[in-house]
Short mmCIF file of N, CA and C in Angstrom, two decimals:
data_model
loop_
_atom_site.label_atom_id
_atom_site.label_comp_id
_atom_site.label_asym_id
_atom_site.label_seq_id
_atom_site.Cartn_x
_atom_site.Cartn_y
_atom_site.Cartn_z
N MET A 184 -37.28 22.26 13.36
CA MET A 184 -36.65 22.84 12.20
C MET A 184 -35.14 22.56 12.20
N CYS A 185 -34.55 22.73 13.34
CA CYS A 185 -33.11 22.52 13.45
C CYS A 185 -32.75 21.05 13.21
N LYS A 186 -33.59 20.17 13.75
CA LYS A 186 -33.34 18.73 13.57
C LYS A 186 -33.50 18.33 12.11
N THR A 187 -34.49 18.90 11.45
CA THR A 187 -34.72 18.60 10.04
C THR A 187 -33.54 19.08 9.19
N THR A 188 -33.07 20.26 9.46
CA THR A 188 -31.92 20.80 8.73
C THR A 188 -30.69 19.94 8.95
N LEU A 189 -30.46 19.56 10.18
CA LEU A 189 -29.32 18.71 10.50
C LEU A 189 -29.43 17.35 9.80
N ALA A 190 -30.62 16.77 9.81
CA ALA A 190 -30.82 15.47 9.15
C ALA A 190 -30.58 15.57 7.65
N LEU A 191 -31.10 16.64 7.02
CA LEU A 191 -30.89 16.82 5.59
C LEU A 191 -29.42 17.03 5.27
N PHE A 192 -28.72 17.78 6.11
CA PHE A 192 -27.29 17.99 5.89
C PHE A 192 -26.54 16.67 5.96
N ILE A 193 -26.85 15.85 6.94
CA ILE A 193 -26.18 14.56 7.09
C ILE A 193 -26.45 13.66 5.89
N VAL A 194 -27.69 13.63 5.44
CA VAL A 194 -28.05 12.79 4.30
C VAL A 194 -27.31 13.24 3.04
N PHE A 195 -27.34 14.55 2.75
CA PHE A 195 -26.68 15.04 1.54
C PHE A 195 -25.17 14.92 1.64
N ALA A 196 -24.62 15.14 2.81
CA ALA A 196 -23.17 15.01 2.98
C ALA A 196 -22.74 13.57 2.79
N SER A 197 -23.51 12.62 3.32
CA SER A 197 -23.13 11.21 3.17
C SER A 197 -23.22 10.78 1.71
N ILE A 198 -24.18 11.30 0.98
CA ILE A 198 -24.29 10.97 -0.45
C ILE A 198 -23.10 11.56 -1.20
N ALA A 199 -22.74 12.79 -0.88
CA ALA A 199 -21.62 13.44 -1.57
C ALA A 199 -20.31 12.72 -1.27
N TRP A 200 -20.11 12.29 -0.04
CA TRP A 200 -18.87 11.61 0.32
C TRP A 200 -18.85 10.17 -0.15
N ALA A 201 -20.01 9.61 -0.40
CA ALA A 201 -20.07 8.20 -0.80
C ALA A 201 -19.78 8.02 -2.29
N THR A 202 -19.96 9.06 -3.09
CA THR A 202 -19.71 8.90 -4.51
C THR A 202 -18.21 8.80 -4.76
N PRO A 203 -17.82 7.84 -5.58
CA PRO A 203 -16.39 7.67 -5.88
C PRO A 203 -15.84 8.86 -6.66
N ARG A 204 -14.56 9.06 -6.53
CA ARG A 204 -13.90 10.14 -7.24
C ARG A 204 -13.76 9.79 -8.71
N THR A 205 -13.75 10.80 -9.54
CA THR A 205 -13.65 10.59 -10.98
C THR A 205 -12.18 10.55 -11.41
N ARG A 206 -11.97 10.19 -12.65
CA ARG A 206 -10.63 10.14 -13.23
C ARG A 206 -9.95 11.50 -13.15
N ALA A 207 -10.69 12.56 -13.48
CA ALA A 207 -10.10 13.90 -13.45
C ALA A 207 -9.69 14.28 -12.02
N ASP A 208 -10.52 13.95 -11.04
CA ASP A 208 -10.17 14.23 -9.64
C ASP A 208 -8.91 13.49 -9.24
N LEU A 209 -8.84 12.23 -9.61
CA LEU A 209 -7.68 11.41 -9.24
C LEU A 209 -6.41 11.91 -9.90
N LEU A 210 -6.49 12.27 -11.18
CA LEU A 210 -5.30 12.76 -11.87
C LEU A 210 -4.85 14.11 -11.30
N ALA A 211 -5.81 14.95 -10.92
CA ALA A 211 -5.44 16.23 -10.31
C ALA A 211 -4.78 16.00 -8.95
N ASP A 212 -5.31 15.06 -8.17
CA ASP A 212 -4.72 14.74 -6.87
C ASP A 212 -3.32 14.16 -7.05
N LEU A 213 -3.17 13.25 -8.00
CA LEU A 213 -1.85 12.67 -8.27
C LEU A 213 -0.85 13.74 -8.68
N LYS A 214 -1.29 14.68 -9.50
CA LYS A 214 -0.39 15.75 -9.95
C LYS A 214 0.03 16.64 -8.80
N SER A 215 -0.92 17.03 -7.96
CA SER A 215 -0.56 17.92 -6.85
C SER A 215 0.36 17.22 -5.85
N ARG A 216 0.11 15.94 -5.61
CA ARG A 216 0.99 15.19 -4.71
C ARG A 216 2.37 14.97 -5.33
N ARG A 217 2.40 14.80 -6.67
CA ARG A 217 3.68 14.62 -7.37
C ARG A 217 4.51 15.89 -7.28
N GLU A 218 3.87 17.05 -7.44
CA GLU A 218 4.58 18.31 -7.33
C GLU A 218 5.15 18.49 -5.91
N LYS A 219 4.40 18.05 -4.92
CA LYS A 219 4.89 18.10 -3.55
C LYS A 219 6.03 17.11 -3.35
N ALA A 220 5.91 15.93 -3.93
CA ALA A 220 6.92 14.88 -3.78
C ALA A 220 8.21 15.21 -4.49
N ALA A 221 8.15 16.04 -5.52
CA ALA A 221 9.35 16.40 -6.28
C ALA A 221 10.38 17.11 -5.40
N LYS A 222 9.92 17.71 -4.32
CA LYS A 222 10.81 18.45 -3.43
C LYS A 222 11.35 17.58 -2.30
N LEU A 223 10.91 16.33 -2.23
CA LEU A 223 11.29 15.45 -1.13
C LEU A 223 12.34 14.43 -1.56
N ASP A 224 12.93 13.77 -0.58
CA ASP A 224 13.86 12.67 -0.88
C ASP A 224 13.05 11.43 -1.25
N PHE A 225 13.76 10.31 -1.49
CA PHE A 225 13.07 9.10 -1.96
C PHE A 225 12.00 8.63 -0.98
N LYS A 226 12.34 8.55 0.30
CA LYS A 226 11.36 8.04 1.28
C LYS A 226 10.12 8.93 1.36
N GLY A 227 10.33 10.23 1.34
CA GLY A 227 9.20 11.15 1.36
C GLY A 227 8.36 11.06 0.11
N ALA A 228 9.03 10.96 -1.05
CA ALA A 228 8.31 10.85 -2.32
C ALA A 228 7.55 9.54 -2.39
N ALA A 229 8.16 8.46 -1.90
CA ALA A 229 7.48 7.15 -1.90
C ALA A 229 6.26 7.19 -0.98
N ALA A 230 6.40 7.83 0.18
CA ALA A 230 5.26 7.95 1.10
C ALA A 230 4.14 8.76 0.47
N GLU A 231 4.50 9.82 -0.23
CA GLU A 231 3.50 10.66 -0.89
C GLU A 231 2.81 9.88 -2.01
N PHE A 232 3.57 9.09 -2.76
CA PHE A 232 2.97 8.26 -3.81
C PHE A 232 2.02 7.23 -3.19
N ASN A 233 2.44 6.61 -2.10
CA ASN A 233 1.59 5.60 -1.46
C ASN A 233 0.27 6.21 -0.98
N LYS A 234 0.31 7.45 -0.49
CA LYS A 234 -0.93 8.12 -0.09
C LYS A 234 -1.82 8.36 -1.31
N ALA A 235 -1.22 8.85 -2.39
CA ALA A 235 -1.98 9.11 -3.61
C ALA A 235 -2.54 7.81 -4.19
N ASN A 236 -1.74 6.76 -4.16
CA ASN A 236 -2.20 5.48 -4.68
C ASN A 236 -3.32 4.89 -3.82
N ALA A 237 -3.27 5.16 -2.53
CA ALA A 237 -4.35 4.71 -1.64
C ALA A 237 -5.67 5.38 -2.01
N GLU A 238 -5.60 6.65 -2.42
CA GLU A 238 -6.80 7.36 -2.87
C GLU A 238 -7.36 6.71 -4.15
N VAL A 239 -6.47 6.37 -5.06
CA VAL A 239 -6.89 5.73 -6.31
C VAL A 239 -7.54 4.38 -6.00
N LYS A 240 -6.90 3.61 -5.14
CA LYS A 240 -7.43 2.29 -4.78
C LYS A 240 -8.77 2.43 -4.06
N SER A 241 -8.89 3.41 -3.20
CA SER A 241 -10.14 3.65 -2.48
C SER A 241 -11.28 3.98 -3.44
N SER A 242 -10.97 4.78 -4.44
CA SER A 242 -11.99 5.13 -5.42
C SER A 242 -12.40 3.92 -6.25
N ALA A 243 -11.43 3.11 -6.65
CA ALA A 243 -11.74 1.89 -7.40
C ALA A 243 -12.57 0.94 -6.54
N ASP A 244 -12.23 0.83 -5.26
CA ASP A 244 -12.99 -0.03 -4.36
C ASP A 244 -14.42 0.48 -4.16
N SER A 245 -14.58 1.80 -4.16
CA SER A 245 -15.92 2.38 -4.02
C SER A 245 -16.80 1.98 -5.20
N PHE A 246 -16.22 1.97 -6.38
CA PHE A 246 -16.99 1.52 -7.55
C PHE A 246 -17.35 0.05 -7.41
N ARG A 247 -16.42 -0.76 -6.94
CA ARG A 247 -16.69 -2.19 -6.80
C ARG A 247 -17.81 -2.45 -5.79
N LYS A 248 -17.86 -1.64 -4.72
CA LYS A 248 -18.89 -1.80 -3.70
C LYS A 248 -20.28 -1.46 -4.22
N MET A 249 -20.34 -0.67 -5.29
CA MET A 249 -21.63 -0.32 -5.88
C MET A 249 -22.27 -1.52 -6.56
N LYS A 250 -21.48 -2.52 -6.86
CA LYS A 250 -21.93 -3.80 -7.43
C LYS A 250 -22.78 -3.63 -8.68
N ASN A 251 -22.33 -2.76 -9.57
CA ASN A 251 -23.00 -2.65 -10.86
C ASN A 251 -22.63 -3.86 -11.70
N PRO A 252 -23.60 -4.52 -12.31
CA PRO A 252 -23.27 -5.69 -13.13
C PRO A 252 -22.53 -5.31 -14.41
N ILE A 253 -22.71 -4.07 -14.85
CA ILE A 253 -22.06 -3.60 -16.07
C ILE A 253 -21.03 -2.55 -15.69
N LEU A 254 -19.84 -2.66 -16.26
CA LEU A 254 -18.76 -1.72 -16.00
C LEU A 254 -19.10 -0.37 -16.63
N THR A 255 -19.21 0.66 -15.81
CA THR A 255 -19.52 1.99 -16.33
C THR A 255 -18.25 2.65 -16.87
N GLU A 256 -18.45 3.69 -17.65
CA GLU A 256 -17.30 4.39 -18.23
C GLU A 256 -16.46 5.05 -17.13
N ALA A 257 -17.11 5.62 -16.14
CA ALA A 257 -16.38 6.27 -15.04
C ALA A 257 -15.56 5.24 -14.27
N GLU A 258 -16.15 4.07 -14.02
CA GLU A 258 -15.42 3.01 -13.32
C GLU A 258 -14.24 2.53 -14.15
N GLU A 259 -14.45 2.39 -15.43
CA GLU A 259 -13.39 1.93 -16.32
C GLU A 259 -12.22 2.93 -16.33
N GLN A 260 -12.53 4.21 -16.33
CA GLN A 260 -11.48 5.23 -16.33
C GLN A 260 -10.70 5.21 -15.02
N VAL A 261 -11.38 5.04 -13.89
CA VAL A 261 -10.71 4.98 -12.59
C VAL A 261 -9.83 3.73 -12.51
N LEU A 262 -10.32 2.61 -13.03
CA LEU A 262 -9.53 1.39 -13.03
C LEU A 262 -8.29 1.55 -13.92
N PHE A 263 -8.42 2.29 -15.01
CA PHE A 263 -7.27 2.52 -15.88
C PHE A 263 -6.20 3.35 -15.17
N VAL A 264 -6.63 4.33 -14.37
CA VAL A 264 -5.68 5.11 -13.57
C VAL A 264 -4.96 4.17 -12.60
N SER A 265 -5.74 3.29 -11.96
CA SER A 265 -5.16 2.35 -11.00
C SER A 265 -4.16 1.41 -11.68
N TYR A 266 -4.53 0.85 -12.81
CA TYR A 266 -3.64 -0.07 -13.52
C TYR A 266 -2.39 0.63 -14.04
N SER A 267 -2.54 1.89 -14.44
CA SER A 267 -1.38 2.64 -14.95
C SER A 267 -0.35 2.89 -13.86
N MET A 268 -0.80 2.95 -12.62
CA MET A 268 0.11 3.24 -11.50
C MET A 268 0.76 1.98 -10.92
N GLU A 269 0.34 0.81 -11.34
CA GLU A 269 0.88 -0.44 -10.79
C GLU A 269 2.41 -0.57 -10.92
N PRO A 270 3.01 -0.29 -12.08
CA PRO A 270 4.48 -0.42 -12.15
C PRO A 270 5.21 0.53 -11.19
N VAL A 271 4.65 1.70 -10.97
CA VAL A 271 5.27 2.66 -10.06
C VAL A 271 5.09 2.18 -8.62
N LYS A 272 3.95 1.58 -8.35
CA LYS A 272 3.67 1.08 -7.00
C LYS A 272 4.71 0.05 -6.56
N THR A 273 5.16 -0.77 -7.49
CA THR A 273 6.16 -1.79 -7.14
C THR A 273 7.50 -1.17 -6.76
N LEU A 274 7.75 0.05 -7.26
CA LEU A 274 9.03 0.71 -6.96
C LEU A 274 8.99 1.56 -5.70
N ALA A 275 7.82 1.86 -5.21
CA ALA A 275 7.68 2.73 -4.05
C ALA A 275 7.79 1.94 -2.75
N GLY A 276 8.76 1.07 -2.69
CA GLY A 276 8.97 0.25 -1.49
C GLY A 276 9.88 0.92 -0.50
N ALA A 277 10.52 0.11 0.30
CA ALA A 277 11.37 0.62 1.38
C ALA A 277 12.72 1.12 0.87
N SER A 278 13.22 0.53 -0.21
CA SER A 278 14.55 0.93 -0.69
C SER A 278 14.46 1.57 -2.07
N LYS A 279 15.44 2.38 -2.38
CA LYS A 279 15.49 3.07 -3.67
C LYS A 279 15.65 2.04 -4.79
N PRO A 280 14.85 2.15 -5.87
CA PRO A 280 14.94 1.17 -6.95
C PRO A 280 16.23 1.32 -7.76
N THR A 281 16.64 0.22 -8.34
CA THR A 281 17.83 0.23 -9.19
C THR A 281 17.47 0.79 -10.57
N ALA A 282 18.49 1.10 -11.34
CA ALA A 282 18.27 1.61 -12.69
C ALA A 282 17.55 0.58 -13.55
N GLN A 283 17.87 -0.70 -13.34
CA GLN A 283 17.23 -1.76 -14.12
C GLN A 283 15.73 -1.85 -13.77
N GLU A 284 15.40 -1.76 -12.50
CA GLU A 284 13.99 -1.80 -12.09
C GLU A 284 13.22 -0.62 -12.67
N CYS A 285 13.86 0.54 -12.68
CA CYS A 285 13.23 1.74 -13.26
C CYS A 285 13.00 1.56 -14.76
N ALA A 286 13.98 1.02 -15.45
CA ALA A 286 13.85 0.79 -16.90
C ALA A 286 12.74 -0.21 -17.19
N GLN A 287 12.64 -1.26 -16.38
CA GLN A 287 11.58 -2.26 -16.58
C GLN A 287 10.21 -1.63 -16.35
N ALA A 288 10.08 -0.81 -15.32
CA ALA A 288 8.80 -0.16 -15.03
C ALA A 288 8.42 0.79 -16.16
N LYS A 289 9.39 1.54 -16.67
CA LYS A 289 9.12 2.46 -17.77
C LYS A 289 8.68 1.69 -19.01
N LYS A 290 9.35 0.60 -19.28
CA LYS A 290 8.98 -0.23 -20.44
C LYS A 290 7.57 -0.78 -20.29
N LYS A 291 7.23 -1.21 -19.09
CA LYS A 291 5.89 -1.76 -18.84
C LYS A 291 4.81 -0.70 -19.04
N ILE A 292 5.05 0.50 -18.52
CA ILE A 292 4.08 1.59 -18.69
C ILE A 292 3.92 1.90 -20.17
N THR A 293 5.03 1.98 -20.89
CA THR A 293 4.99 2.28 -22.32
C THR A 293 4.24 1.21 -23.10
N LEU A 294 4.56 -0.05 -22.83
CA LEU A 294 3.90 -1.14 -23.55
C LEU A 294 2.41 -1.21 -23.25
N GLU A 295 2.05 -1.03 -22.00
CA GLU A 295 0.63 -1.10 -21.63
C GLU A 295 -0.16 0.04 -22.24
N ASP A 296 0.46 1.21 -22.34
CA ASP A 296 -0.27 2.36 -22.87
C ASP A 296 -0.33 2.36 -24.39
N LYS A 297 0.76 2.02 -25.02
CA LYS A 297 0.82 2.10 -26.49
C LYS A 297 0.57 0.77 -27.17
N GLY A 298 0.20 -0.25 -26.41
CA GLY A 298 0.01 -1.57 -26.98
C GLY A 298 -1.04 -1.64 -28.06
N THR A 299 -2.09 -0.83 -27.95
CA THR A 299 -3.17 -0.89 -28.93
C THR A 299 -3.31 0.40 -29.73
N LYS A 300 -2.35 1.30 -29.59
CA LYS A 300 -2.42 2.59 -30.27
C LYS A 300 -1.46 2.61 -31.46
N PRO A 301 -1.67 3.55 -32.37
CA PRO A 301 -0.70 3.72 -33.46
C PRO A 301 0.66 4.11 -32.89
N GLU A 302 1.70 3.81 -33.61
CA GLU A 302 3.06 3.99 -33.11
C GLU A 302 3.41 5.44 -32.80
N ASP A 303 2.88 6.37 -33.55
CA ASP A 303 3.23 7.78 -33.35
C ASP A 303 2.31 8.51 -32.38
N SER A 304 1.43 7.80 -31.70
CA SER A 304 0.50 8.44 -30.77
C SER A 304 1.21 8.83 -29.48
N SER A 305 0.62 9.80 -28.78
CA SER A 305 1.21 10.25 -27.53
C SER A 305 0.69 9.40 -26.37
N PHE A 306 1.32 9.56 -25.23
CA PHE A 306 0.89 8.81 -24.04
C PHE A 306 -0.45 9.34 -23.53
N SER A 307 -1.20 8.47 -22.90
CA SER A 307 -2.44 8.90 -22.24
C SER A 307 -2.07 9.73 -21.01
N HIS A 308 -3.06 10.41 -20.46
CA HIS A 308 -2.81 11.22 -19.26
C HIS A 308 -2.37 10.33 -18.10
N GLU A 309 -2.96 9.15 -18.01
CA GLU A 309 -2.62 8.23 -16.93
C GLU A 309 -1.17 7.76 -17.04
N ALA A 310 -0.77 7.39 -18.25
CA ALA A 310 0.60 6.93 -18.46
C ALA A 310 1.59 8.07 -18.26
N SER A 311 1.24 9.27 -18.69
CA SER A 311 2.12 10.42 -18.48
C SER A 311 2.32 10.68 -17.00
N GLU A 312 1.26 10.55 -16.23
CA GLU A 312 1.36 10.74 -14.78
C GLU A 312 2.22 9.65 -14.15
N ALA A 313 2.02 8.42 -14.59
CA ALA A 313 2.83 7.31 -14.07
C ALA A 313 4.31 7.51 -14.40
N LEU A 314 4.60 7.97 -15.61
CA LEU A 314 5.99 8.22 -16.00
C LEU A 314 6.60 9.38 -15.20
N ALA A 315 5.79 10.38 -14.90
CA ALA A 315 6.28 11.50 -14.09
C ALA A 315 6.62 11.02 -12.67
N TRP A 316 5.75 10.18 -12.11
CA TRP A 316 6.04 9.61 -10.77
C TRP A 316 7.29 8.74 -10.83
N LEU A 317 7.41 7.99 -11.90
CA LEU A 317 8.57 7.11 -12.06
C LEU A 317 9.87 7.93 -12.09
N GLU A 318 9.82 9.05 -12.77
CA GLU A 318 10.98 9.93 -12.85
C GLU A 318 11.38 10.45 -11.46
N ILE A 319 10.39 10.77 -10.64
CA ILE A 319 10.68 11.27 -9.29
C ILE A 319 11.28 10.17 -8.41
N LEU A 320 10.71 8.99 -8.50
CA LEU A 320 11.18 7.89 -7.63
C LEU A 320 12.52 7.32 -8.10
N CYS A 321 12.86 7.50 -9.36
CA CYS A 321 14.10 6.92 -9.89
C CYS A 321 15.23 7.94 -10.06
N ARG A 322 15.07 9.12 -9.56
CA ARG A 322 16.14 10.11 -9.74
C ARG A 322 17.32 9.84 -8.82
#
């Protein structure tokens, strides 16, 4: 009985841990890490962003390992989170970014998000999160 219970626990736990994180999970994690990073200096904030970005990349890689021939909506949303964070990722290096680099990253996030939307539309949640991280890293 004990062995059966243990085996079932291992099977269910591995299934639960194997499923990739959703867009909502990733955005919540990014937000909580951003709030923590807001209190840190540049190096600490960059390290916190890199940890959060590693989670996003890990989730995107988990979807790729599933080898679905058709892109699912959940996978597409996770990839959009990953792509939205790319301009910020380039700034989270070893040295503090310049004002010009920050402006270029902000412009890229804005263009990528609003490129296909009406002019008066608001930013997506992913772009808003990327802009918030950008603000922290460029202060």
